[in-house]
Every structure is written in structure tokens, then in C-alpha cells.
């Protein structure tokens, strides 16, 4: 429990009452029925805890100016009713972290991968200087859960009296007892929401949602990002890819007109002058393979030529095999002949993405 001291004690207690099995950082490993949890993620509706994820509040009179000068997205687009993905980059243009940025009670919040919590907070703190900006770890005060389902928009409307239809739209639950619960719709293979609020109100929201949904674990929740080709950045991939290589331009996570931010010159040069040579792709295998984030692997075509890729995320698919996102060199794969296989002989198919990444598409 020592590593969970940053989390809400009442939320941990509630999860334990729901038969959740937690790892050392507070991730839900299972609620006791892992096979069912895995299968249900395909269509939902499912709910899970995301409170292990990093959550920073950025407050102060100069919070907007500070973030506007650090992040790739235009913070003018982040309002009480609209959230956004945004990257935080090194001067070389490589993505250090990927944030879901939203406003909660007039302050800016950054939600991102738990493995980067300490590193990113320290780095941001370095650049505050004498600005009126305060960074606060909010995981004890604000609980984070996820809800998703094929008819999730209707469930949200019926159970939480809230209408949130468009991706990145956000709003508070229209119920006096849960009035501080904020819902953010995020990209997914179907309707998916990130939900934030005080523990006691989140518990009530959870119980309402559970009337018509089941629970799932943190690992299976990640499959929704892979299926929707939503990039993720963690401790193993931080600083390895420029923003366009992770398709962040396809999520409006980069604004090329707002002014300077770390890495802006390189990212803009790629956008305006050069062809994007690498992209994140979605792949599928018939048999289960295990690849860690950041792990390099090769695919072999029928001519025996090797094509190198780097794993972003990989998981066991619902029915069979594995599904993964990986960054590849487009020219190399365009020249591939015939079927692609892993070095162990597993056939790999490259699937269409939910968005266009080349002009030819």
C-alpha cells in the first residue's frame, strides 16, 4: 500500500469492496472474472478505475500563458465544454508526454500515463520560473474512472442525466448529488468517457453506471486505445517519436499557428516542408504475441526483406491473436512484397485506421 499513498483512501476502500484486485500502483488487475472482463470490452458497456493515472492541476493567474508556451495544442480550444489532446515535447521535437487537457472548476488539468507522473511534474516545474503558476498532484482529491459502451451516450444520458455527444466535448453531471463530476468524451472504437470528481460523488456515479454495465480491468481498458489507434506515451516511449509519427496531427493535438512551444520548429518543418516518413499503424496477428511498449521488432516480407517497427502498445485481442499499435517507416512497408510475418513466422496484417494518414487515402 506504500505506493498508493497518493491515491484517495476512500476510493481504494470502495474498490476493495467491489472485489477489485489492485497492483502496487493502484491499477485494477481484475475484479475476479478476468475472462469475462476481457470479452466484455469488445462492445461494453464497461466501467473501470483510472485513478492510478497521473493528474496534475495547473493553477494561477498565468496558467494559460504557461501551458500555451509548453504544449503543442492551442489552449484557447480548451474550455469548460471542450477538452483536447496535447503533447509536451523536447526541444528536438520528440514527445515526452501526451496529455488529455481539460478545465475543471476553472483550473487546467493534465491527465497522462502514471509512469511519467514524477518526471513530467519536475520538468514542467523547471520552466515555471517566477510565473504565477502552481502544479498540484490531484490524485488524492480527484478520482478518475472510465466508462465505455456501444450505446454509451444513451447510458450516460439515462443514468447521469448528461448529454455529451461529440468527441472531446465535456460537461458536469446534471444532478445535484453529483454536480462536481466532470465527463469528457474521448476517442474510442465506440462511445468512451473519462470521468473525474470527488471520491464520494464518483462512487455514486459508478453505482448509477453499474446498473446497466459491467466492470473491467486496466489492461483490457487499454485495448480501446489500440483499437481506435489512439497513441499513448509512457516511460518506455517518452522522447522517442516526433508528434506526427504518433499521428497527433490527426487528433488536432498540434497547432501550427499559435506560436512557439518546445520542439515547434522541427515539428512545423516536418509539416510544411517535408513528407512524414513514419506513422503509427494498427496491426493484428492470428496468434498471441507479447511486445512491450518501446520494443523494436521486425516483419519479414515474402522477398525476405526486413521491416523494422517500434511498439507503442500491444494487447491480447478479444477473440484470438493480438492487436497492436506500432510506428513504422512508410516507404519501407510500401515496398513490401506479399504477406508480412514476424521473425517467428506469425502472419501480421496491417489494418485500416479510423482516420487518414496519407494523401492517397
CSV table of N, CA and C in Angstrom, one decimal, residues 31 36-50 145-152 155-156 189-195 206 209-210 212-218 220-224 318:
chain,number,residue,atom,x,y,z
A,31,UNK,N,-11.4,-7.8,-11.4
A,31,UNK,CA,-12.5,-7.7,-10.4
A,31,UNK,C,-12.9,-9.2,-10.1
A,36,UNK,N,-14.2,-12.8,-18.5
A,36,UNK,CA,-15.4,-12.1,-18.8
A,36,UNK,C,-15.1,-10.6,-19.0
A,37,UNK,N,-14.2,-10.1,-18.1
A,37,UNK,CA,-13.8,-8.7,-18.3
A,37,UNK,C,-13.2,-8.4,-19.6
A,38,UNK,N,-12.4,-9.4,-20.1
A,38,UNK,CA,-11.7,-9.3,-21.4
A,38,UNK,C,-12.7,-9.3,-22.5
A,39,UNK,N,-13.6,-10.2,-22.5
A,39,UNK,CA,-14.6,-10.3,-23.6
A,39,UNK,C,-15.5,-9.1,-23.6
A,40,UNK,N,-16.0,-8.6,-22.5
A,40,UNK,CA,-16.9,-7.5,-22.4
A,40,UNK,C,-16.4,-6.2,-23.0
A,41,UNK,N,-15.1,-6.1,-23.1
A,41,UNK,CA,-14.5,-4.8,-23.6
A,41,UNK,C,-14.8,-4.6,-25.0
A,42,UNK,N,-15.2,-5.7,-25.8
A,42,UNK,CA,-15.4,-5.5,-27.2
A,42,UNK,C,-16.6,-4.6,-27.5
A,43,UNK,N,-17.7,-4.7,-26.8
A,43,UNK,CA,-18.8,-3.8,-27.0
A,43,UNK,C,-19.2,-3.0,-25.8
A,44,UNK,N,-18.9,-3.5,-24.6
A,44,UNK,CA,-19.3,-2.8,-23.4
A,44,UNK,C,-20.8,-3.1,-23.1
A,45,UNK,N,-21.4,-2.3,-22.3
A,45,UNK,CA,-20.8,-1.2,-21.5
A,45,UNK,C,-20.0,-1.7,-20.3
A,46,UNK,N,-18.9,-1.0,-20.1
A,46,UNK,CA,-18.0,-1.4,-19.0
A,46,UNK,C,-17.5,-0.1,-18.3
A,47,UNK,N,-17.2,-0.3,-17.0
A,47,UNK,CA,-16.6,0.8,-16.2
A,47,UNK,C,-15.4,0.3,-15.5
A,48,UNK,N,-14.4,1.2,-15.3
A,48,UNK,CA,-13.2,0.8,-14.6
A,48,UNK,C,-12.6,2.0,-13.9
A,49,UNK,N,-11.7,1.7,-13.0
A,49,UNK,CA,-10.9,2.8,-12.3
A,49,UNK,C,-9.7,3.2,-13.1
A,50,UNK,N,-9.5,4.5,-13.2
A,50,UNK,CA,-8.3,5.0,-13.9
A,50,UNK,C,-7.5,5.9,-12.9
A,145,UNK,N,-12.3,7.7,-13.4
A,145,UNK,CA,-12.8,6.4,-13.8
A,145,UNK,C,-13.0,6.5,-15.3
A,146,UNK,N,-13.2,5.4,-16.0
A,146,UNK,CA,-13.5,5.3,-17.4
A,146,UNK,C,-14.8,4.6,-17.6
A,147,UNK,N,-15.6,5.0,-18.6
A,147,UNK,CA,-16.8,4.3,-19.0
A,147,UNK,C,-16.9,4.2,-20.5
A,148,UNK,N,-17.3,3.1,-21.0
A,148,UNK,CA,-17.4,2.9,-22.5
A,148,UNK,C,-18.4,1.9,-22.8
A,149,UNK,N,-19.0,2.1,-24.0
A,149,UNK,CA,-20.0,1.2,-24.5
A,149,UNK,C,-20.5,1.5,-25.8
A,150,UNK,N,-21.0,0.6,-26.6
A,150,UNK,CA,-21.5,0.8,-27.9
A,150,UNK,C,-22.7,1.8,-27.9
A,151,UNK,N,-23.5,1.8,-26.8
A,151,UNK,CA,-24.6,2.7,-26.6
A,151,UNK,C,-24.3,3.6,-25.4
A,152,UNK,N,-23.0,3.9,-25.2
A,152,UNK,CA,-22.6,4.6,-24.0
A,152,UNK,C,-23.2,6.0,-23.9
A,155,UNK,N,-26.5,5.6,-22.3
A,155,UNK,CA,-26.4,5.2,-20.9
A,155,UNK,C,-26.0,6.4,-20.0
A,156,UNK,N,-25.1,7.3,-20.6
A,156,UNK,CA,-24.8,8.5,-19.8
A,156,UNK,C,-26.0,9.4,-19.7
A,189,UNK,N,-13.3,3.2,-30.1
A,189,UNK,CA,-13.9,2.4,-31.1
A,189,UNK,C,-15.5,2.6,-31.0
A,190,UNK,N,-15.9,3.0,-29.8
A,190,UNK,CA,-17.3,3.4,-29.6
A,190,UNK,C,-17.3,4.4,-28.6
A,191,UNK,N,-18.5,4.8,-28.0
A,191,UNK,CA,-18.6,5.9,-27.1
A,191,UNK,C,-17.8,5.6,-25.8
A,192,UNK,N,-16.9,6.6,-25.5
A,192,UNK,CA,-16.0,6.4,-24.4
A,192,UNK,C,-15.8,7.7,-23.6
A,193,UNK,N,-15.7,7.6,-22.3
A,193,UNK,CA,-15.7,8.7,-21.4
A,193,UNK,C,-14.6,8.6,-20.4
A,194,UNK,N,-13.9,9.7,-20.1
A,194,UNK,CA,-13.1,9.8,-18.9
A,194,UNK,C,-13.9,10.7,-17.9
A,195,UNK,N,-14.0,10.2,-16.7
A,195,UNK,CA,-14.8,10.9,-15.7
A,195,UNK,C,-14.0,11.2,-14.5
A,206,UNK,N,-20.5,5.8,-10.2
A,206,UNK,CA,-20.1,4.4,-10.5
A,206,UNK,C,-21.3,3.5,-10.3
A,209,UNK,N,-23.9,4.0,-13.0
A,209,UNK,CA,-23.5,3.4,-14.3
A,209,UNK,C,-23.6,1.9,-14.2
A,210,UNK,N,-23.2,1.3,-13.0
A,210,UNK,CA,-23.2,-0.1,-12.9
A,210,UNK,C,-24.6,-0.8,-13.0
A,212,UNK,N,-26.4,-0.7,-15.5
A,212,UNK,CA,-26.5,-1.3,-16.8
A,212,UNK,C,-25.2,-1.5,-17.4
A,213,UNK,N,-24.2,-1.9,-16.6
A,213,UNK,CA,-22.8,-2.2,-17.2
A,213,UNK,C,-22.1,-3.1,-16.3
A,214,UNK,N,-21.0,-3.6,-16.8
A,214,UNK,CA,-20.1,-4.5,-16.0
A,214,UNK,C,-18.8,-3.8,-15.8
A,215,UNK,N,-17.9,-4.4,-15.0
A,215,UNK,CA,-16.6,-3.9,-14.7
A,215,UNK,C,-15.5,-4.5,-15.6
A,216,UNK,N,-14.4,-3.8,-15.8
A,216,UNK,CA,-13.3,-4.3,-16.5
A,216,UNK,C,-12.0,-3.8,-15.8
A,217,UNK,N,-10.9,-4.4,-16.2
A,217,UNK,CA,-9.6,-4.0,-15.6
A,217,UNK,C,-8.8,-3.0,-16.4
A,218,UNK,N,-7.7,-2.5,-15.9
A,218,UNK,CA,-6.9,-1.5,-16.5
A,218,UNK,C,-6.3,-2.0,-17.8
A,220,UNK,N,-7.3,-4.4,-20.0
A,220,UNK,CA,-8.3,-4.5,-21.1
A,220,UNK,C,-8.8,-3.1,-21.5
A,221,UNK,N,-8.8,-2.2,-20.6
A,221,UNK,CA,-9.2,-0.8,-21.0
A,221,UNK,C,-8.3,-0.3,-22.0
A,222,UNK,N,-7.0,-0.6,-21.9
A,222,UNK,CA,-6.0,-0.1,-22.9
A,222,UNK,C,-6.3,-0.6,-24.3
A,223,UNK,N,-7.0,-1.7,-24.4
A,223,UNK,CA,-7.3,-2.2,-25.8
A,223,UNK,C,-8.2,-1.2,-26.6
A,224,UNK,N,-8.9,-0.4,-25.9
A,224,UNK,CA,-9.8,0.6,-26.5
A,224,UNK,C,-8.9,1.6,-27.3
A,318,UNK,N,-9.7,-9.7,-28.5
A,318,UNK,CA,-10.8,-10.3,-27.8
A,318,UNK,C,-11.0,-11.8,-28.2
